[in-house]
Every structure is written in structure tokens, then in C-alpha cells.
């Protein structure tokens, strides 16, 4: 029995709550996971898992072993990287969750460099605008924008960006250019359903909130981009979301004398799970991308 692999398998079983889910994340069959746990229990001569109709839960001994095994593997990963040096190559699998548009524009085009530096690492990127259960999905690190909903999350702020009111020149030629936030009530706004429809502005310390309306509401950032680029209206978005178009001039900012709340970019690590060296280095990679 490979003790290191057995410990890693046990950790995944505890975190997912089932042999089948652990097997899917590890890329092996369920019988292999069951056999590994049985061998581990026989080696330790103690029951680690309680099996019931409600799933799997660790025994008291299993919980103690889980916590120590998790720390041991994390320290082993750190020791391995330290021994190899700062330029050490990562190996194994890294599962990353990220918002679809942000990853498509800012992460995936730069990913070849990261993967060239770590030729033995397999990277799986799960693109989803929704917040997902990082532990259940076996995610090592999630790259997300905005306010963190879970105050207990293990999170690292990696960038702060600007928000703007954005539209195409074609739309503005047709509908006119708003000069003050109050003018937005005369425009068709493209509403992003994950954000409030009241837009709050500041100028010289004075605050002004405007309730906007529009005939189109979208639930994903890709839809918001498509609608703006189709000259359907104006919207509030992070400058990151339209970075190529802002540079090319096919989308422009309006009301630049007024400020909108900035937006933070976070690397979020699963609560109650080891923060792997792979996840940390990927978060550092994205942070360096955004600072450049």
C-alpha cells in the first residue's frame, strides 16, 4: 500500500462524502477507492469511516487522522517544492473554477505559459458564472470577482479593477450620450441579473443612485457582452469584461467624471481543505497577470 496515496484518497473521501464522488475526482474506479480505504483501516487497525444510508462520515479516529493527514500532505507538497527550488515544476492535477468571460479573456490566453513552466501538470478549468461547492466539485482554487458571500472562505485578494458605464459608439450615436447619471433613465439599460438594478455613483464626495430599467435582462456575463456589442444598450461592467473592445475603441466609457464602486478579484480556496502548493502558485500566476 502506498501510504501517501492512501492518505490522499482518504482525504478526498472525507471531503466529498462518498466513494463514488472521490473516485470521479481521482480518476479511478470506485472499487479501487474502497480497496484503498479498507487497506488503510487494516494497516491502522482502526475504523476510519462509518457507512450508512445517509452516506459516509469519519469516526472520531477518522476525523483525527483526516486532519493530520491533510496537514502532512500539505507539508510534503511544500517540502518538495522547497527542495526543488523556486523554479520547481508542479505535477498531478489542478482543478480551477472561474467565471466564464473573465477566464476566456484573461486566463486561458495566458495559460500556455503556466503549463509550459509545469509540463507534468494537468489543468482542468470549470467555467461557470455561478458559485459552486468547491469541496463537492473537487476544486483546488476558484477565481471570482465581487463581494465574497461566504465570510468563512479562505480567500486571497489578487487584483482590484474599475467599473464603468459602457456602450458602443453606434448605440450612443442613436440614443445620445448621457451627461449625468440622471440621464440614464432615458436609456435602455442591459440588466445583469446578478447585480442590483440601482447604480450608485460618486463625484467629489457626493453620492447619487439611479434606478435603471431596460427590456433585456441577462444572467451571464457572456450575454451582457453580446448584448452591448450588438448595440442594444448601455450597461455597467468591469473594465476587465470589455478589455479588448475598450482598447480597440469598439466599446467606450461614458460618465467618466463619475465614479462607480471598484470590483475585487479573489482566489478562493476550499474551506476545511488543504490549500495546495499548486493552488497557491496558480493564484500567484493570475495575480501577476493582472498586475502586468
Coordinates of C-alpha atoms in Angstrom, one line a residue:
X1 CA 0.0 0.0 0.0
X2 CA 1.3 3.4 -1.0
X3 CA 0.7 5.3 2.3
X4 CA 0.9 8.7 0.7
X5 CA -1.7 7.8 -2.0
X6 CA -3.9 6.1 0.6
X7 CA -3.9 9.3 2.8
X8 CA -4.7 11.4 -0.3
X9 CA -7.6 9.1 -1.2
X10 CA -8.9 9.1 2.4
X11 CA -8.9 12.9 2.4
X12 CA -10.9 13.0 -0.8
X13 CA -13.4 10.5 0.5
X14 CA -14.0 12.6 3.7
X15 CA -14.3 15.8 1.7
X16 CA -16.7 14.5 -0.9
X17 CA -18.7 12.3 1.5
X18 CA -18.7 9.2 -0.8
X19 CA -16.5 6.7 -2.5
X20 CA -18.1 7.3 -5.9
X21 CA -17.5 11.1 -5.8
X22 CA -13.9 10.6 -4.6
X23 CA -13.3 8.1 -7.4
X24 CA -14.6 10.5 -10.0
X25 CA -12.3 13.3 -8.8
X26 CA -9.3 11.0 -8.6
X27 CA -10.0 9.5 -12.0
X28 CA -10.2 5.9 -10.8
X29 CA -12.9 3.3 -10.3
X30 CA -15.0 3.1 -7.1
X31 CA -13.7 -0.4 -6.2
X32 CA -10.1 1.0 -6.2
X33 CA -11.1 3.7 -3.7
X34 CA -13.0 1.2 -1.4
X35 CA -10.0 -1.2 -1.5
X36 CA -7.6 1.6 -0.6
X37 CA -9.7 2.7 2.4
X38 CA -10.0 -1.0 3.5
X39 CA -6.2 -1.4 3.3
X40 CA -5.7 1.8 5.2
X41 CA -8.0 0.7 8.0
X42 CA -6.3 -2.7 8.2
X43 CA -2.9 -1.0 8.4
X44 CA -4.0 1.3 11.2
X45 CA -6.2 -1.4 12.8
X46 CA -9.0 1.1 13.4
X47 CA -12.2 2.1 11.7
X48 CA -12.0 5.4 9.9
X49 CA -15.3 5.6 8.1
X50 CA -18.9 5.0 9.2
X51 CA -21.1 3.8 6.3
X52 CA -24.8 4.4 6.5
X53 CA -27.8 5.1 4.2
X54 CA -27.0 8.8 4.6
X55 CA -23.5 8.5 3.2
X56 CA -20.0 8.3 4.7
X57 CA -18.8 10.1 7.8
X58 CA -15.5 9.8 9.6
X59 CA -15.3 8.2 13.0
X60 CA -13.6 10.1 15.8
X61 CA -10.3 8.4 14.9
X62 CA -11.0 9.0 11.2
X63 CA -11.5 12.7 11.8
X64 CA -8.3 13.0 13.8
X65 CA -6.4 11.0 11.1
X66 CA -8.0 13.2 8.4
X67 CA -6.8 16.5 10.0
X68 CA -3.3 15.2 10.5
X69 CA -3.1 13.6 7.1
X70 CA -4.3 16.8 5.4
X71 CA -1.6 18.8 7.1
X72 CA 1.0 16.1 6.4
X73 CA 0.3 16.1 2.7
X74 CA 0.3 19.9 2.5
X75 CA 3.7 20.0 4.3
X76 CA 5.0 17.3 2.0
X77 CA 4.0 19.3 -1.1
X78 CA 5.6 22.4 0.4
X79 CA 8.8 20.5 1.3
X80 CA 9.0 19.0 -2.2
X81 CA 8.7 22.4 -3.9
X82 CA 11.3 23.9 -1.4
X83 CA 13.7 21.1 -2.1
X84 CA 13.4 21.6 -5.9
X85 CA 13.8 25.4 -5.7
X86 CA 11.7 28.3 -6.7
X87 CA 11.6 27.1 -10.3
X88 CA 10.2 23.7 -9.4
X89 CA 7.8 22.2 -11.8
X90 CA 4.4 21.1 -10.5
X91 CA 2.8 17.8 -11.3
X92 CA -0.5 16.0 -10.9
X93 CA -3.9 17.6 -11.5
X94 CA -5.2 21.1 -10.8
X95 CA -8.9 21.9 -10.9
X96 CA -9.7 25.6 -11.2
X97 CA -13.2 27.2 -11.2
X98 CA -13.6 30.6 -12.8
X99 CA -16.2 32.9 -14.3
X100 CA -16.6 32.2 -18.0
X101 CA -15.9 35.6 -19.5
X102 CA -13.0 36.5 -17.2
X103 CA -11.3 33.2 -17.8
X104 CA -11.8 33.3 -21.6
X105 CA -10.4 36.9 -21.9
X106 CA -7.7 36.9 -19.2
X107 CA -6.6 33.5 -18.1
X108 CA -6.9 30.9 -20.9
X109 CA -4.9 33.0 -23.4
X110 CA -2.0 33.2 -20.9
X111 CA -2.4 29.6 -19.8
X112 CA 0.2 28.2 -22.2
X113 CA 3.0 30.0 -20.3
X114 CA 1.9 28.4 -17.0
X115 CA 1.6 25.0 -18.5
X116 CA 4.9 25.3 -20.2
X117 CA 6.5 26.0 -16.9
X118 CA 4.8 22.9 -15.4
X119 CA 4.8 20.2 -18.2
X120 CA 3.8 17.5 -15.8
X121 CA 0.7 19.3 -14.5
X122 CA -2.8 18.7 -15.9
X123 CA -5.1 21.7 -15.6
X124 CA -8.9 21.4 -15.6
X125 CA -10.8 24.7 -15.7
X126 CA -14.5 24.6 -14.9
X127 CA -16.2 27.7 -16.4
X128 CA -19.3 28.7 -14.5
X129 CA -20.6 32.2 -13.6
X130 CA -22.4 30.6 -10.6
X131 CA -20.8 30.0 -7.2
X132 CA -20.3 26.2 -6.8
X133 CA -19.4 24.0 -3.9
X134 CA -15.7 23.9 -4.1
X135 CA -15.3 20.8 -1.9
X136 CA -18.0 18.8 -3.6
X137 CA -16.6 19.6 -7.0
X138 CA -13.0 18.9 -6.0
X139 CA -11.9 22.4 -6.9
X140 CA -8.4 23.4 -5.8
X141 CA -8.9 27.2 -6.3
X142 CA -11.7 29.4 -7.6
X143 CA -11.1 32.8 -9.3
X144 CA -14.0 35.1 -8.6
X145 CA -15.0 38.7 -8.8
X146 CA -17.1 40.8 -6.5
X147 CA -18.0 40.7 -2.8
X148 CA -17.4 37.4 -1.1
X149 CA -20.7 35.8 0.0
X150 CA -19.1 33.4 2.5
X151 CA -17.1 35.2 5.2
X152 CA -15.5 32.0 6.3
X153 CA -13.9 31.3 2.9
X154 CA -10.2 31.1 2.6
X155 CA -9.6 34.0 0.2
X156 CA -6.7 36.0 -1.2
X157 CA -7.4 39.3 -3.0
X158 CA -5.3 39.3 -6.2
X159 CA -6.5 42.4 -8.0
X160 CA -8.8 45.4 -7.9
X161 CA -10.5 46.7 -11.1
X162 CA -12.7 49.6 -12.2
X163 CA -16.3 49.6 -13.2
X164 CA -17.7 51.8 -15.9
X165 CA -20.8 52.6 -17.8
X166 CA -20.1 51.1 -21.2
X167 CA -21.7 51.2 -24.7
X168 CA -20.8 51.0 -28.4
X169 CA -20.4 54.2 -30.4
X170 CA -23.2 53.0 -32.7
X171 CA -25.6 52.9 -29.7
X172 CA -24.5 56.3 -28.5
X173 CA -25.0 57.8 -31.9
X174 CA -28.6 56.5 -31.9
X175 CA -29.6 57.2 -28.3
X176 CA -27.3 60.1 -27.3
X177 CA -24.5 60.4 -24.8
X178 CA -25.6 60.6 -21.1
X179 CA -24.0 63.6 -19.4
X180 CA -25.1 62.9 -15.9
X181 CA -26.3 59.7 -14.1
X182 CA -29.8 61.0 -14.2
X183 CA -29.7 60.8 -18.0
X184 CA -29.5 57.1 -17.7
X185 CA -33.3 56.9 -17.1
X186 CA -33.8 57.9 -20.7
X187 CA -31.6 55.0 -21.9
X188 CA -32.3 51.3 -22.3
X189 CA -30.0 49.5 -19.8
X190 CA -28.9 46.0 -20.2
X191 CA -29.5 44.5 -16.8
X192 CA -27.2 41.9 -15.4
X193 CA -29.4 39.8 -13.1
X194 CA -26.5 39.0 -10.7
X195 CA -26.2 42.7 -9.8
X196 CA -28.8 45.2 -8.5
X197 CA -30.6 47.5 -11.0
X198 CA -29.8 50.5 -8.8
X199 CA -26.5 52.0 -9.9
X200 CA -24.6 54.1 -7.4
X201 CA -22.2 56.9 -8.4
X202 CA -20.0 59.4 -6.6
X203 CA -18.4 62.7 -7.6
X204 CA -16.4 64.9 -5.3
X205 CA -17.7 63.1 -2.3
X206 CA -21.3 63.4 -3.3
X207 CA -23.3 60.2 -3.9
X208 CA -26.1 59.7 -6.4
X209 CA -28.1 56.5 -7.0
X210 CA -30.1 55.8 -10.2
X211 CA -32.6 53.1 -10.7
X212 CA -32.3 51.9 -14.3
X213 CA -34.6 49.8 -16.4
X214 CA -34.4 48.0 -19.7
X215 CA -36.2 45.4 -21.8
X216 CA -33.3 42.9 -21.6
X217 CA -32.0 41.1 -18.6
X218 CA -29.3 38.5 -18.8
X219 CA -28.0 36.0 -16.2
X220 CA -24.4 35.6 -17.5
X221 CA -21.6 37.9 -18.4
X222 CA -21.3 36.5 -21.9
X223 CA -24.9 37.5 -22.6
X224 CA -24.2 41.0 -21.3
X225 CA -21.1 41.3 -23.6
X226 CA -23.1 40.1 -26.6
X227 CA -25.9 42.5 -26.0
X228 CA -23.7 45.5 -25.6
X229 CA -21.7 44.6 -28.7
X230 CA -25.0 44.2 -30.6
X231 CA -25.7 47.9 -29.9
X232 CA -28.7 47.0 -27.7
X233 CA -28.0 49.5 -24.9
X234 CA -25.5 50.5 -22.2
X235 CA -24.5 48.7 -19.1
X236 CA -22.3 48.8 -16.0
X237 CA -19.5 46.3 -16.2
X238 CA -15.9 45.8 -15.0
X239 CA -13.4 47.2 -17.5
X240 CA -11.9 43.6 -17.4
X241 CA -15.1 42.3 -19.1
X242 CA -14.6 44.5 -22.2
X243 CA -10.8 44.9 -22.1
X244 CA -10.2 44.1 -25.8
X245 CA -13.0 46.3 -27.0
X246 CA -12.0 49.2 -24.8
X247 CA -8.5 49.0 -26.2
X248 CA -9.9 48.8 -29.8
X249 CA -12.5 51.6 -29.3
X250 CA -15.4 49.4 -30.3
X251 CA -16.8 50.0 -26.8
X252 CA -16.4 53.3 -24.9
X253 CA -16.9 54.6 -21.4
X254 CA -19.4 57.3 -20.6
X255 CA -19.9 59.4 -17.4
X256 CA -16.2 59.2 -16.7
X257 CA -16.4 62.2 -14.4
X258 CA -18.5 60.0 -12.0
X259 CA -17.0 57.0 -10.1
X260 CA -18.6 53.6 -9.5
X261 CA -17.6 51.1 -6.8
X262 CA -14.4 49.2 -7.8
X263 CA -14.5 45.4 -8.0
X264 CA -12.1 42.9 -6.4
X265 CA -10.7 39.7 -7.9
X266 CA -10.2 36.9 -5.4
X267 CA -8.6 33.5 -5.3
X268 CA -10.8 31.4 -3.1
X269 CA -9.7 28.1 -1.6
X270 CA -12.0 25.4 -0.3
X271 CA -12.8 25.8 3.4
X272 CA -11.7 22.9 5.6
X273 CA -9.4 21.5 2.9
X274 CA -5.7 21.8 2.4
X275 CA -4.5 24.8 0.4
X276 CA -2.2 23.0 -2.0
X277 CA 1.0 24.4 -3.4
X278 CA -0.5 24.0 -6.9
X279 CA -3.4 26.2 -6.0
X280 CA -1.3 28.9 -4.4
X281 CA 1.1 29.1 -7.3
X282 CA -1.8 29.3 -9.8
X283 CA -3.3 32.1 -7.7
X284 CA 0.1 33.9 -7.8
X285 CA 0.2 33.4 -11.6
X286 CA -3.2 35.1 -12.0
X287 CA -2.2 37.9 -9.7
X288 CA 0.9 38.5 -11.7
X289 CA -1.1 38.5 -14.9
X290 CA -3.5 41.2 -13.6
X291 CA -0.7 43.4 -12.2
X292 CA 1.1 43.3 -15.6

